PDB file of C-alpha atoms in Angstrom:
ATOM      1  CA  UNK Z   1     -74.768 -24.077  29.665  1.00 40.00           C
ATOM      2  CA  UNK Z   2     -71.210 -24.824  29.275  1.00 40.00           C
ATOM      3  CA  UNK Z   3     -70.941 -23.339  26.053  1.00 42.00           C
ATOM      4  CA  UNK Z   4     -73.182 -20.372  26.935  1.00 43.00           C
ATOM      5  CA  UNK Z   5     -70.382 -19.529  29.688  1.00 46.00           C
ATOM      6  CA  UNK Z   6     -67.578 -20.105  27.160  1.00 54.00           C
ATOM      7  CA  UNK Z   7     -68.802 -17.581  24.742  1.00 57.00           C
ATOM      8  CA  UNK Z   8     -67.728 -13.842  25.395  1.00 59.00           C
ATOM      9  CA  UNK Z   9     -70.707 -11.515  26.018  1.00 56.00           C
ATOM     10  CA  UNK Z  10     -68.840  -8.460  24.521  1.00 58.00           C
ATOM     11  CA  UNK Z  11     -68.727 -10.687  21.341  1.00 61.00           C
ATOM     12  CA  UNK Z  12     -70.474 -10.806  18.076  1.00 61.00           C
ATOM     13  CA  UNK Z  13     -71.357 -14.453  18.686  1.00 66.00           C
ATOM     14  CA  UNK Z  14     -72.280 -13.008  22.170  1.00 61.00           C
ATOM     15  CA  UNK Z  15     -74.344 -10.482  21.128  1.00 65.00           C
ATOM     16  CA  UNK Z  16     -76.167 -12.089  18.320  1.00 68.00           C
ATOM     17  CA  UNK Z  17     -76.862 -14.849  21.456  1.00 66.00           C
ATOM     18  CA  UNK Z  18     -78.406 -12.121  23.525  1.00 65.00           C
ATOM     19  CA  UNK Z  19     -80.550 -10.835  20.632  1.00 66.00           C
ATOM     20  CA  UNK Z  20     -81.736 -14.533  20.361  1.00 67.00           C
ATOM     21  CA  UNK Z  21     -83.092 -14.635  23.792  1.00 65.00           C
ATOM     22  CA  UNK Z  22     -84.506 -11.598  23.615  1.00 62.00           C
ATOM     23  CA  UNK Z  23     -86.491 -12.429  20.780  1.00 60.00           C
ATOM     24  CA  UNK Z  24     -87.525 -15.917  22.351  1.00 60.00           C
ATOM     25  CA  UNK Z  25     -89.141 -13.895  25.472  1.00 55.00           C
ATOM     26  CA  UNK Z  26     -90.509 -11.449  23.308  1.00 54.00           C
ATOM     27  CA  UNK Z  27     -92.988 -14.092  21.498  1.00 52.00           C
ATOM     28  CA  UNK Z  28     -93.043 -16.185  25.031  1.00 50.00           C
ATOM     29  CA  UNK Z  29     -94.859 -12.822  26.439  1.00 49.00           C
ATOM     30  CA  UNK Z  30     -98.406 -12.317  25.263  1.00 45.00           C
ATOM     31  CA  UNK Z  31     -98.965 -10.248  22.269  1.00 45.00           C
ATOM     32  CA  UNK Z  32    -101.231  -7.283  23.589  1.00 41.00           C
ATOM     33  CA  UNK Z  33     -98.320  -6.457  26.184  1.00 44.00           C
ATOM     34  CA  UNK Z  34     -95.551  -4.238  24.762  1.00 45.00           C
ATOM     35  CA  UNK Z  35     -92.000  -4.925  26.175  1.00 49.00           C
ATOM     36  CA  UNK Z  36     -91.281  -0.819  27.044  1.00 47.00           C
ATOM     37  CA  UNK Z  37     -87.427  -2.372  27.444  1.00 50.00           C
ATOM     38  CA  UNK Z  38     -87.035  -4.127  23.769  1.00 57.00           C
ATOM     39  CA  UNK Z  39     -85.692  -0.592  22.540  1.00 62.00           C
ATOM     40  CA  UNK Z  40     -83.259  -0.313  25.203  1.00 66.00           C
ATOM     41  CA  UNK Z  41     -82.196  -3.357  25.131  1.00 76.00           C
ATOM     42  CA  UNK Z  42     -81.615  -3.378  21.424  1.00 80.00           C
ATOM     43  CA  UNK Z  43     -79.557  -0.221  21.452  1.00 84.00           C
ATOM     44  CA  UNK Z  44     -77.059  -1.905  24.474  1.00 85.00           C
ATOM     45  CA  UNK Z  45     -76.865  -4.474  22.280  1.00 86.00           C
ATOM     46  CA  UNK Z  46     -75.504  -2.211  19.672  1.00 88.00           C
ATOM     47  CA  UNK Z  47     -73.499  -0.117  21.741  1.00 90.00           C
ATOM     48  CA  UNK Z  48     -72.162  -2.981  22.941  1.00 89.00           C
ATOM     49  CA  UNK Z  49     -71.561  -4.359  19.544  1.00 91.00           C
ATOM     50  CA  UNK Z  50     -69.588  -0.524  18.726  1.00 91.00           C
ATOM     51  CA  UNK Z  51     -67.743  -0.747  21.665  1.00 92.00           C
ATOM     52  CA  UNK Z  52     -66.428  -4.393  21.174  1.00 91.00           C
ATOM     53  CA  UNK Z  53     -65.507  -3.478  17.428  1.00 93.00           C
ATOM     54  CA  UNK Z  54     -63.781  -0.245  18.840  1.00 93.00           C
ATOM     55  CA  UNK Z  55     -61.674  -2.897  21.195  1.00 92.00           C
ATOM     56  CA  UNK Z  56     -60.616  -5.042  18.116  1.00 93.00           C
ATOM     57  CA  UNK Z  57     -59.651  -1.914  16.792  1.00 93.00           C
ATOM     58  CA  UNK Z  58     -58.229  -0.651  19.790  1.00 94.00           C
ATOM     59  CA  UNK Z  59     -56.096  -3.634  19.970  1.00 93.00           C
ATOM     60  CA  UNK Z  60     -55.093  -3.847  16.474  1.00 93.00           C
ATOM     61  CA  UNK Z  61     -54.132  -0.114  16.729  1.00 94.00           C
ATOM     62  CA  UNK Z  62     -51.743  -0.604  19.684  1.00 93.00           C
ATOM     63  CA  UNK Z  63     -50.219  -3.587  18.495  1.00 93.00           C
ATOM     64  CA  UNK Z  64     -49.532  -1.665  15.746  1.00 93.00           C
ATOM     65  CA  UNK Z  65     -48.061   1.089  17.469  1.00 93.00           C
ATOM     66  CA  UNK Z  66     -45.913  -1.246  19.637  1.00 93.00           C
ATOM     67  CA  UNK Z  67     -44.320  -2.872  16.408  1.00 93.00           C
ATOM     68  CA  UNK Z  68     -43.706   0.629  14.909  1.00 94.00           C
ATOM     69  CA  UNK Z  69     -41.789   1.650  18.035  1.00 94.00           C
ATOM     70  CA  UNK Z  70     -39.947  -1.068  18.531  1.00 94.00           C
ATOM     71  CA  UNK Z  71     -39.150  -0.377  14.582  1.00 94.00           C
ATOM     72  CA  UNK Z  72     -38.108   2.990  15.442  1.00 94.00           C
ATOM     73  CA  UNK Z  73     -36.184   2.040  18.087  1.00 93.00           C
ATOM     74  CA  UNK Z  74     -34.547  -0.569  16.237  1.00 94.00           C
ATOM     75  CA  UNK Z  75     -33.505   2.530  13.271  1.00 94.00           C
ATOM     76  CA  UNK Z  76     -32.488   4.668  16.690  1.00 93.00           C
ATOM     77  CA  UNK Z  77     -30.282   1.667  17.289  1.00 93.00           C
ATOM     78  CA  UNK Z  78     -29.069   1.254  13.974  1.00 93.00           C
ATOM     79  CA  UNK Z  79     -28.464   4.948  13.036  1.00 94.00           C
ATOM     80  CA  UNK Z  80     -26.160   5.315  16.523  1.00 94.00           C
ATOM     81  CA  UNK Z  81     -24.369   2.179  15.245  1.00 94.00           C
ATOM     82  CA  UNK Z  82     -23.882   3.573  11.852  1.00 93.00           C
ATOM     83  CA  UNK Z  83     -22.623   7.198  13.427  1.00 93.00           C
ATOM     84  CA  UNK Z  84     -20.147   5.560  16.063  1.00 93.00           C
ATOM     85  CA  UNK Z  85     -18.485   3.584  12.221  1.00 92.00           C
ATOM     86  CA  UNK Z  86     -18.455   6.423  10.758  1.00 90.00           C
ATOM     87  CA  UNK Z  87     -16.917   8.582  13.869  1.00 91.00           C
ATOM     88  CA  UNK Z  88     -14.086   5.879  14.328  1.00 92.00           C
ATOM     89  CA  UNK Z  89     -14.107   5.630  10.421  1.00 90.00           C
ATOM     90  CA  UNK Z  90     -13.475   9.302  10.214  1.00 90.00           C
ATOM     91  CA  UNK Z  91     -10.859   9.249  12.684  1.00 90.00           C
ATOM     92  CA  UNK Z  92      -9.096   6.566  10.980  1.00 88.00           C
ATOM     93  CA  UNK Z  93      -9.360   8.052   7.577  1.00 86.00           C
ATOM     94  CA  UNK Z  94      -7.651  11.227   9.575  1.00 88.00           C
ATOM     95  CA  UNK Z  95      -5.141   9.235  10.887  1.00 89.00           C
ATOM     96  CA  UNK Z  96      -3.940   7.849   7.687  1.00 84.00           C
ATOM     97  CA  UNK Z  97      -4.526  11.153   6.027  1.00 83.00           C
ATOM     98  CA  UNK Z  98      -1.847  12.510   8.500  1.00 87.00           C
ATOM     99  CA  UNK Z  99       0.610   9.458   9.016  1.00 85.00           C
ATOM    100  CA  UNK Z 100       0.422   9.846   4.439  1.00 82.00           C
ATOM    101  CA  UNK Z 101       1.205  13.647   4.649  1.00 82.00           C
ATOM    102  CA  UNK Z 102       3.875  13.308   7.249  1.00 85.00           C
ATOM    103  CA  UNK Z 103       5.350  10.705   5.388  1.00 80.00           C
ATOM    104  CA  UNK Z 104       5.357  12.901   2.333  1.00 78.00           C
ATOM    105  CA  UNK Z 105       7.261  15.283   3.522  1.00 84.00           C
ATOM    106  CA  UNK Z 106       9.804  12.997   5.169  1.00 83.00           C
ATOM    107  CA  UNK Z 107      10.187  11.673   1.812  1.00 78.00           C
ATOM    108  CA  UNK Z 108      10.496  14.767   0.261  1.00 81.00           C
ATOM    109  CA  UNK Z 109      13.043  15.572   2.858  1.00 82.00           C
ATOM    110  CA  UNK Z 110      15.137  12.513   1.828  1.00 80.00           C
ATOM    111  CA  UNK Z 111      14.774  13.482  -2.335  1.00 78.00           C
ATOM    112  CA  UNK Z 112      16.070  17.075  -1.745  1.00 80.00           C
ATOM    113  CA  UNK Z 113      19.025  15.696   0.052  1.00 79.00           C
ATOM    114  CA  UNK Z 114      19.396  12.818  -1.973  1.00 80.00           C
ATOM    115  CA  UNK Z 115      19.805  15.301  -5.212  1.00 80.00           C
ATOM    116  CA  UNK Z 116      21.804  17.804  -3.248  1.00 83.00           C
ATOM    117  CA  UNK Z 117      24.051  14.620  -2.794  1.00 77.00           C
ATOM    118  CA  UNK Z 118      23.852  13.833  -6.018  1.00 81.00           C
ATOM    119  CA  UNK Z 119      25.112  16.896  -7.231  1.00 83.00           C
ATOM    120  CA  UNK Z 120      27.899  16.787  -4.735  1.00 83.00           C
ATOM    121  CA  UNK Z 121      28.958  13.795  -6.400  1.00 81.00           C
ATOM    122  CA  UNK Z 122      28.564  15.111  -9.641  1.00 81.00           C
ATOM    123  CA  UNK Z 123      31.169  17.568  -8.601  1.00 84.00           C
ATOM    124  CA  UNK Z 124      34.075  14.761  -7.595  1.00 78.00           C
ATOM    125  CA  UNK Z 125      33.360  13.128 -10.471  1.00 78.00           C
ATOM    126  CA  UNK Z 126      34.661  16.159 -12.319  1.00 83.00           C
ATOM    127  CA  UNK Z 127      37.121  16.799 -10.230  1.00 81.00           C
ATOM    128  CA  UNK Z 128      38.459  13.651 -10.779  1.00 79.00           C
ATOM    129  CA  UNK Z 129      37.803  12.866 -14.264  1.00 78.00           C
ATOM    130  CA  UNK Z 130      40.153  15.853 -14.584  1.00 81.00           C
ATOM    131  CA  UNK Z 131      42.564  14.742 -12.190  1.00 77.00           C
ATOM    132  CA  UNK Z 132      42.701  11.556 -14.151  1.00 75.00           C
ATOM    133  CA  UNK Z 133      43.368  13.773 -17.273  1.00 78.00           C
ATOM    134  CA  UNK Z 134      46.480  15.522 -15.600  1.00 77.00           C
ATOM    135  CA  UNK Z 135      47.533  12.300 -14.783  1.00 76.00           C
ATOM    136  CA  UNK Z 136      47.360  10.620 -17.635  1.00 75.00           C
ATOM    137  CA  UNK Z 137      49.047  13.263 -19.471  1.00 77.00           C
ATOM    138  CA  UNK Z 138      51.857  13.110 -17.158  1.00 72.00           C
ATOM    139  CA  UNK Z 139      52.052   9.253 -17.263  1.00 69.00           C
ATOM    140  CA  UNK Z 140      52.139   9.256 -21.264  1.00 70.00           C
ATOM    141  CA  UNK Z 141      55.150  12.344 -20.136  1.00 66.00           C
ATOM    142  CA  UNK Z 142      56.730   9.564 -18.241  1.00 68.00           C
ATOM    143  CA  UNK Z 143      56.083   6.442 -20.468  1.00 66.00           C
ATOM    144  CA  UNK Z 144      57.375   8.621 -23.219  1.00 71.00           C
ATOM    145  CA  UNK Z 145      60.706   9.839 -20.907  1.00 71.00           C
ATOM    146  CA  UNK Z 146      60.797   5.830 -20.252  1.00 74.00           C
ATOM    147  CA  UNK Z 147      61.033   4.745 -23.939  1.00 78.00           C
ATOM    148  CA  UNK Z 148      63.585   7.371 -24.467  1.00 76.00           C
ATOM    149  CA  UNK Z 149      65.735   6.422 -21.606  1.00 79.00           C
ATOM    150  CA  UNK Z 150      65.423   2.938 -22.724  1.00 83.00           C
ATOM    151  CA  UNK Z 151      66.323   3.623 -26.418  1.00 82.00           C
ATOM    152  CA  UNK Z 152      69.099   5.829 -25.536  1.00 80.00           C
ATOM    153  CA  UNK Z 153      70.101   2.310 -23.062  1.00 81.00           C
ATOM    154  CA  UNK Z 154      69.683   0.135 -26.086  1.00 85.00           C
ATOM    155  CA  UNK Z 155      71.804   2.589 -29.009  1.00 84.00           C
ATOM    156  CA  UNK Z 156      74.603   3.059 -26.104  1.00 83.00           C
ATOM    157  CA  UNK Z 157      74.203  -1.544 -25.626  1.00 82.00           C
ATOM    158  CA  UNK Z 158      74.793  -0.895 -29.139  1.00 84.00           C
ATOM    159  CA  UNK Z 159      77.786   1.116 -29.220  1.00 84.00           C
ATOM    160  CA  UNK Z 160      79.488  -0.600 -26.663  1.00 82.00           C
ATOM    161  CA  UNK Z 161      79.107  -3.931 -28.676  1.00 85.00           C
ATOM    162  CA  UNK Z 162      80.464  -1.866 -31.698  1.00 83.00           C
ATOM    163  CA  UNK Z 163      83.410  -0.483 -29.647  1.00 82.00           C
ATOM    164  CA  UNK Z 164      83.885  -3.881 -27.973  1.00 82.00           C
ATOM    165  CA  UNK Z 165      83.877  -5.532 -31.779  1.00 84.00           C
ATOM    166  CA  UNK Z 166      86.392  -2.347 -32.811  1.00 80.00           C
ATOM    167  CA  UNK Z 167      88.918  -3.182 -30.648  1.00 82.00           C
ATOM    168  CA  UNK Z 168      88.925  -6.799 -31.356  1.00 82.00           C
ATOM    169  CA  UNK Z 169      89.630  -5.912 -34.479  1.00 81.00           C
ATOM    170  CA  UNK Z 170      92.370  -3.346 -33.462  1.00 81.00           C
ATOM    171  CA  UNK Z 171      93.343  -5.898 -31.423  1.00 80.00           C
ATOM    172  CA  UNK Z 172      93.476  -8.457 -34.112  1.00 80.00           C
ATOM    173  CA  UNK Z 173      95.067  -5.987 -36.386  1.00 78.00           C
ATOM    174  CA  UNK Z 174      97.564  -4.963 -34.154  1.00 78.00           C
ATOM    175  CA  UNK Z 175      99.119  -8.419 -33.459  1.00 79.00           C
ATOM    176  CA  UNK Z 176      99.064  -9.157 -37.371  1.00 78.00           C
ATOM    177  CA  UNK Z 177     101.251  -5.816 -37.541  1.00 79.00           C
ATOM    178  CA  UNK Z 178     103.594  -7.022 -34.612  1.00 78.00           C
ATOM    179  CA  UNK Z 179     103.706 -10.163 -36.589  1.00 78.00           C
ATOM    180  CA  UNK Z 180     104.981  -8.691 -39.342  1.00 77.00           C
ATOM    181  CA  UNK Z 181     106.999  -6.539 -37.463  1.00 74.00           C
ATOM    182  CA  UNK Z 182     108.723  -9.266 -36.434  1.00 76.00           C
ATOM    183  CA  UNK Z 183     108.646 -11.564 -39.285  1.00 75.00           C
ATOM    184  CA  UNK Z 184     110.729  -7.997 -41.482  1.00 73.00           C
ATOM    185  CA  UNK Z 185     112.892  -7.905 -38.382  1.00 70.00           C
ATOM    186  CA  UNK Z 186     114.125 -11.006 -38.634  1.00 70.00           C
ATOM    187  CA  UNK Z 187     114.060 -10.969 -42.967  1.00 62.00           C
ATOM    188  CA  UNK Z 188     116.082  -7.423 -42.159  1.00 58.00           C
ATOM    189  CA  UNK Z 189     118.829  -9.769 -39.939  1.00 62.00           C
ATOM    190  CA  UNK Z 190     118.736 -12.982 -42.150  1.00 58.00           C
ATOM    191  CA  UNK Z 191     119.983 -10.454 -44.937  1.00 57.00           C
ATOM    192  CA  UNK Z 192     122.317  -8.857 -42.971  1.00 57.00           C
ATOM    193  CA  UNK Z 193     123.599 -12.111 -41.777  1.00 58.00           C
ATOM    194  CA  UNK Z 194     123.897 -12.979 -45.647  1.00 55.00           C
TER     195      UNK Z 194
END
């Protein structure tokens, strides 16, 4: 009895059971009586058997139907995750985009002053390379007025030395003469004394 209770009426096993019985009472009842209900019987039986197969489908079908939402909603999930990265992605791609472009033409700024500088410079240097021209021209003017002056100092050094040398000699010369000036004017008064 036990197991009779355990087993599920709407199942096969169940069903197959109540065919059983009905069987058994069939050939318990006497043979010349016809059981009007067998037929009726037999098709519950069947309908009962459709019905519990259409459950098991039933069941199988919803499951079924639960997973696949909870799949979609798992994709919905997914695919709102994937378009808030690529939002913020987007806007950070635009942000660099700008902050790059920006710092283009800051930099493009700098090169067009940076030449204009340049050519500024370019322009001093000129300037003074030619200054530097002038004035080395003049300074080889004044080195060469400075080697003059300093030759002309060096022939007049010489001069003087000459001169200075000259009258020694004229000098030297002109006591020998007063010697011998003397040395006649007293041969003139030896003689006369003679």
């Amino acid at each position: 009895k036990e197991k009779d209770e355990e087993i599920n009426p709407f199942s096969f096993q169940g069903i197959e059971k109540a065919k059983k019985k009905q069987k058994s009472k069939s050939k318990k009842s006497s043979s010349s009586k016809v059981d009007i209900f067998s037929q009726d019987d037999d098709e519950i039986v069947q309908l009962r058997l459709t019905n519990s197969n259409l459950k098991k489908k039933l069941t199988k079908i919803t499951s079924e139907r639960d997973e696949l939402i909870l799949q979609v909603g798992k994709l919905k999930e997914s695919l709102k995750m994937m378009r808030l990265k690529d939002a913020e992605e987007t806007a950070a791609l635009e942000q660099v985009t700008e902050k790059i472009e920006q710092n283009l033409q800051i930099a493009t700024k700098r090169a067009a002053h940076a030449e204009a500088h340049v050519n500024e410079l370019k322009k001093e240097l000129l300037e003074v390379k030619a200054d530097n021209s002038v004035l080395r021209q003049q300074l080889h003017g004044t080195n060469s007025a400075k080697e003059n002056v300093q030759f002309a100092s060096q022939q007049l050094d010489k001069i003087v030395e000459n001169a200075k040398e000259s009258v020694k000699k004229l000098l030297s010369d002109a006591d020998a003469l007063n010697l011998v000036a003397k040395m006649l004017s007293s041969y003139d008064k030896f003689e006369i004394n003679s």
